[in-house]
Amino acid sequence: MRRRLTMAVLAAAVFVAAVTLVSAVMPARWHAEASTEIGAGVDEVVPWVDGALGWSRWLGWEADLDASLQWTPTQGAVGWSGTRLGRGGLAGAPTATLTWAVTVAPEQGVAWQGTLALEPGASGCRATWTNSGDYGRLPWTRLAGSQVANMARDRMQRSLSRLERLVETTLARRAREVEAARAAAAADAASERRVAEENARVRGDGGE
């Protein structure tokens, strides 16, 4: 019995040592990138990303990660709180023309840092979001490195897809509103012309 216990302890020690050695030569940071093409001009997309509060409208974390999530504007950033995600903050600051430095910083956990860049695309505006972060001190997290990056990339892609839909549907709604206003103005003008023509006819008949 004691021999089996000793062998089990030795096997566990060897396993931990092997994991530690392997993880030591693996990258200490992960990197992920996602992009989407938005059917709108660059200037029409900027208002949705120039300011952290705008990000909270299309990140979609409430649907994907924490239905209880609440966003609170703070100075130069936006804070979040939720049952599952806890508390944290998101900041996006312009660093160059059409490029923003993005920091996602949970109170418990490792921060993400990256950039969001907008540029003219084939059919409108291309938005590219890159992120990177530390795996942390635990060697196990490095072994799951590709999964961490893939999960981050998937969430980023979902968020950018929401941004695409939000911008395009908003612009389509505004276009419909403008067209409806034009139609109403044209109808009003036509009605006024008819009234003026009728008044002129009545005045002409009275003069006879």
Short mmCIF file of C-alpha atoms in Angstrom, two decimals:
data_model
loop_
_atom_site.label_atom_id
_atom_site.label_comp_id
_atom_site.label_asym_id
_atom_site.label_seq_id
_atom_site.Cartn_x
_atom_site.Cartn_y
_atom_site.Cartn_z
CA MET A 1 0.00 0.00 0.00
CA ARG A 2 2.78 2.37 0.96
CA ARG A 3 4.67 1.46 -2.22
CA ARG A 4 1.64 2.28 -4.37
CA LEU A 5 1.17 5.60 -2.58
CA THR A 6 4.84 6.45 -3.11
CA MET A 7 4.60 5.59 -6.81
CA ALA A 8 1.48 7.72 -7.16
CA VAL A 9 3.19 10.69 -5.50
CA LEU A 10 6.25 10.28 -7.73
CA ALA A 11 4.08 10.03 -10.85
CA ALA A 12 2.22 13.19 -9.88
CA ALA A 13 5.51 14.98 -9.23
CA VAL A 14 6.90 13.91 -12.60
CA PHE A 15 3.71 15.04 -14.33
CA VAL A 16 3.77 18.45 -12.66
CA ALA A 17 7.47 18.87 -13.47
CA ALA A 18 6.88 17.91 -17.09
CA VAL A 19 4.00 20.36 -17.44
CA THR A 20 6.08 23.10 -15.84
CA LEU A 21 9.03 22.44 -18.16
CA VAL A 22 6.90 22.33 -21.29
CA SER A 23 4.99 25.46 -20.37
CA ALA A 24 8.22 27.29 -19.61
CA VAL A 25 9.26 27.16 -23.28
CA MET A 26 5.81 28.13 -24.57
CA PRO A 27 4.81 31.75 -25.32
CA ALA A 28 3.85 33.78 -22.26
CA ARG A 29 1.23 35.80 -24.16
CA TRP A 30 -1.66 35.03 -26.48
CA HIS A 31 -2.70 37.03 -29.53
CA ALA A 32 -6.00 37.15 -31.39
CA GLU A 33 -7.31 39.14 -34.35
CA ALA A 34 -10.76 39.54 -35.91
CA SER A 35 -12.13 41.77 -38.65
CA THR A 36 -15.32 42.53 -40.53
CA GLU A 37 -16.44 44.57 -43.51
CA ILE A 38 -19.15 47.12 -42.74
CA GLY A 39 -21.39 48.50 -45.46
CA ALA A 40 -20.88 52.12 -44.43
CA GLY A 41 -18.33 54.89 -44.77
CA VAL A 42 -15.52 55.13 -42.24
CA ASP A 43 -16.93 58.42 -40.93
CA GLU A 44 -20.25 56.68 -40.26
CA VAL A 45 -18.58 53.97 -38.15
CA VAL A 46 -16.34 56.25 -36.07
CA PRO A 47 -19.13 57.42 -33.68
CA TRP A 48 -19.73 53.80 -32.63
CA VAL A 49 -16.10 53.19 -31.58
CA ASP A 50 -14.82 56.64 -30.57
CA GLY A 51 -15.66 56.33 -26.89
CA ALA A 52 -15.88 53.32 -24.60
CA LEU A 53 -19.60 53.80 -23.93
CA GLY A 54 -20.31 53.17 -27.60
CA TRP A 55 -18.54 49.82 -27.32
CA SER A 56 -20.98 48.62 -24.69
CA ARG A 57 -23.73 48.82 -27.34
CA TRP A 58 -22.18 46.24 -29.63
CA LEU A 59 -19.84 44.03 -27.59
CA GLY A 60 -22.77 41.73 -26.79
CA TRP A 61 -21.31 40.39 -23.56
CA GLU A 62 -24.79 40.39 -22.02
CA ALA A 63 -25.90 37.79 -24.57
CA ASP A 64 -22.68 35.74 -24.70
CA LEU A 65 -21.24 35.88 -21.19
CA ASP A 66 -23.39 37.46 -18.48
CA ALA A 67 -27.07 38.34 -18.79
CA SER A 68 -26.89 40.41 -15.59
CA LEU A 69 -24.16 42.71 -16.93
CA GLN A 70 -24.58 46.44 -16.32
CA TRP A 71 -22.48 49.23 -17.88
CA THR A 72 -21.57 52.46 -16.09
CA PRO A 73 -19.81 55.41 -17.77
CA THR A 74 -16.61 56.54 -16.05
CA GLN A 75 -14.02 59.16 -16.92
CA GLY A 76 -12.62 58.20 -20.32
CA ALA A 77 -13.89 54.63 -20.02
CA VAL A 78 -16.88 52.47 -19.12
CA GLY A 79 -17.17 50.10 -16.19
CA TRP A 80 -19.07 46.83 -15.99
CA SER A 81 -20.50 44.71 -13.21
CA GLY A 82 -22.20 41.36 -13.41
CA THR A 83 -22.85 38.17 -11.51
CA ARG A 84 -20.59 36.05 -13.71
CA LEU A 85 -18.02 38.55 -15.01
CA GLY A 86 -17.66 40.50 -11.77
CA ARG A 87 -16.37 44.04 -12.13
CA GLY A 88 -13.99 45.65 -14.57
CA GLY A 89 -13.43 48.46 -16.99
CA LEU A 90 -13.01 49.04 -20.70
CA ALA A 91 -11.12 52.01 -22.16
CA GLY A 92 -10.60 53.01 -25.77
CA ALA A 93 -8.33 55.96 -26.53
CA PRO A 94 -7.36 57.22 -30.00
CA THR A 95 -3.64 56.72 -30.72
CA ALA A 96 -3.50 57.57 -34.43
CA THR A 97 -5.80 58.36 -37.31
CA LEU A 98 -8.71 55.89 -37.12
CA THR A 99 -6.91 53.68 -34.56
CA TRP A 100 -7.83 53.22 -30.90
CA ALA A 101 -5.89 51.58 -28.07
CA VAL A 102 -8.22 49.22 -26.24
CA THR A 103 -7.81 47.90 -22.69
CA VAL A 104 -10.17 45.37 -21.11
CA ALA A 105 -9.33 45.18 -17.41
CA PRO A 106 -11.32 42.91 -15.05
CA GLU A 107 -10.77 43.46 -11.34
CA GLN A 108 -10.11 39.73 -10.98
CA GLY A 109 -8.08 38.32 -13.83
CA VAL A 110 -5.65 39.33 -16.55
CA ALA A 111 -6.14 42.44 -18.67
CA TRP A 112 -6.44 42.37 -22.45
CA GLN A 113 -4.69 45.02 -24.51
CA GLY A 114 -5.02 45.69 -28.20
CA THR A 115 -6.13 48.05 -30.94
CA LEU A 116 -9.16 48.68 -33.11
CA ALA A 117 -8.45 50.13 -36.54
CA LEU A 118 -10.81 51.39 -39.24
CA GLU A 119 -9.86 51.71 -42.89
CA PRO A 120 -11.69 52.01 -46.22
CA GLY A 121 -12.64 48.58 -47.53
CA ALA A 122 -13.92 47.06 -50.75
CA SER A 123 -17.56 47.69 -49.87
CA GLY A 124 -17.36 50.30 -47.12
CA CYS A 125 -15.27 50.20 -43.96
CA ARG A 126 -13.04 47.41 -42.64
CA ALA A 127 -12.80 47.15 -38.85
CA THR A 128 -9.89 45.12 -37.44
CA TRP A 129 -9.61 44.34 -33.75
CA THR A 130 -6.45 42.82 -32.26
CA ASN A 131 -5.99 41.71 -28.67
CA SER A 132 -3.26 40.15 -26.58
CA GLY A 133 -2.77 39.23 -22.96
CA ASP A 134 -0.68 37.24 -20.50
CA TYR A 135 -1.53 33.64 -19.79
CA GLY A 136 -0.91 34.21 -16.11
CA ARG A 137 1.43 32.50 -13.66
CA LEU A 138 -0.12 29.03 -13.78
CA PRO A 139 1.61 26.70 -16.28
CA TRP A 140 -1.69 25.01 -17.14
CA THR A 141 -2.97 28.17 -18.81
CA ARG A 142 -0.06 28.20 -21.26
CA LEU A 143 -0.82 24.63 -22.30
CA ALA A 144 -4.33 25.81 -23.22
CA GLY A 145 -2.88 28.75 -25.11
CA SER A 146 -4.49 28.05 -28.50
CA GLN A 147 -7.89 27.59 -26.85
CA VAL A 148 -7.56 30.92 -25.02
CA ALA A 149 -6.69 32.72 -28.25
CA ASN A 150 -9.47 30.97 -30.18
CA MET A 151 -12.07 31.83 -27.53
CA ALA A 152 -10.95 35.46 -27.56
CA ARG A 153 -11.03 35.56 -31.36
CA ASP A 154 -14.52 34.08 -31.43
CA ARG A 155 -15.86 36.66 -28.96
CA MET A 156 -14.17 39.49 -30.83
CA GLN A 157 -15.62 38.30 -34.13
CA ARG A 158 -19.11 38.10 -32.66
CA SER A 159 -18.78 41.63 -31.31
CA LEU A 160 -17.59 43.00 -34.65
CA SER A 161 -20.48 41.24 -36.41
CA ARG A 162 -22.86 42.99 -34.02
CA LEU A 163 -21.17 46.30 -34.79
CA GLU A 164 -21.66 45.63 -38.49
CA ARG A 165 -25.36 44.85 -38.08
CA LEU A 166 -25.92 47.79 -35.73
CA VAL A 167 -24.29 50.33 -38.04
CA GLU A 168 -25.98 49.02 -41.17
CA THR A 169 -29.46 48.74 -39.65
CA THR A 170 -29.14 52.20 -38.09
CA LEU A 171 -28.13 53.74 -41.41
CA ALA A 172 -30.94 51.90 -43.20
CA ARG A 173 -33.47 53.16 -40.65
CA ARG A 174 -32.19 56.72 -41.00
CA ALA A 175 -32.40 56.46 -44.78
CA ARG A 176 -36.01 55.31 -44.50
CA GLU A 177 -36.79 58.18 -42.15
CA VAL A 178 -35.21 60.69 -44.54
CA GLU A 179 -37.15 59.25 -47.46
CA ALA A 180 -40.38 59.34 -45.47
CA ALA A 181 -39.72 62.97 -44.53
CA ARG A 182 -39.07 63.85 -48.16
CA ALA A 183 -42.25 62.09 -49.25
CA ALA A 184 -44.24 63.91 -46.58
CA ALA A 185 -42.73 67.26 -47.61
CA ALA A 186 -43.53 66.55 -51.26
CA ALA A 187 -47.09 65.60 -50.35
CA ASP A 188 -47.48 68.80 -48.33
CA ALA A 189 -46.11 70.89 -51.20
CA ALA A 190 -48.47 69.20 -53.67
CA SER A 191 -51.41 69.82 -51.34
CA GLU A 192 -50.47 73.48 -50.99
CA ARG A 193 -50.25 73.82 -54.78
CA ARG A 194 -53.68 72.27 -55.20
CA VAL A 195 -55.13 74.62 -52.61
CA ALA A 196 -53.49 77.61 -54.28
CA GLU A 197 -54.76 76.52 -57.69
CA GLU A 198 -58.27 76.03 -56.33
CA ASN A 199 -58.22 79.45 -54.68
CA ALA A 200 -57.04 81.02 -57.90
CA ARG A 201 -59.80 79.26 -59.83
CA VAL A 202 -62.41 80.42 -57.33
CA ARG A 203 -61.17 83.99 -57.56
CA GLY A 204 -61.24 83.77 -61.36
CA ASP A 205 -64.79 82.45 -61.39
CA GLY A 206 -65.91 85.20 -59.03
CA GLY A 207 -64.44 87.87 -61.29
CA GLU A 208 -66.56 86.73 -64.16
#
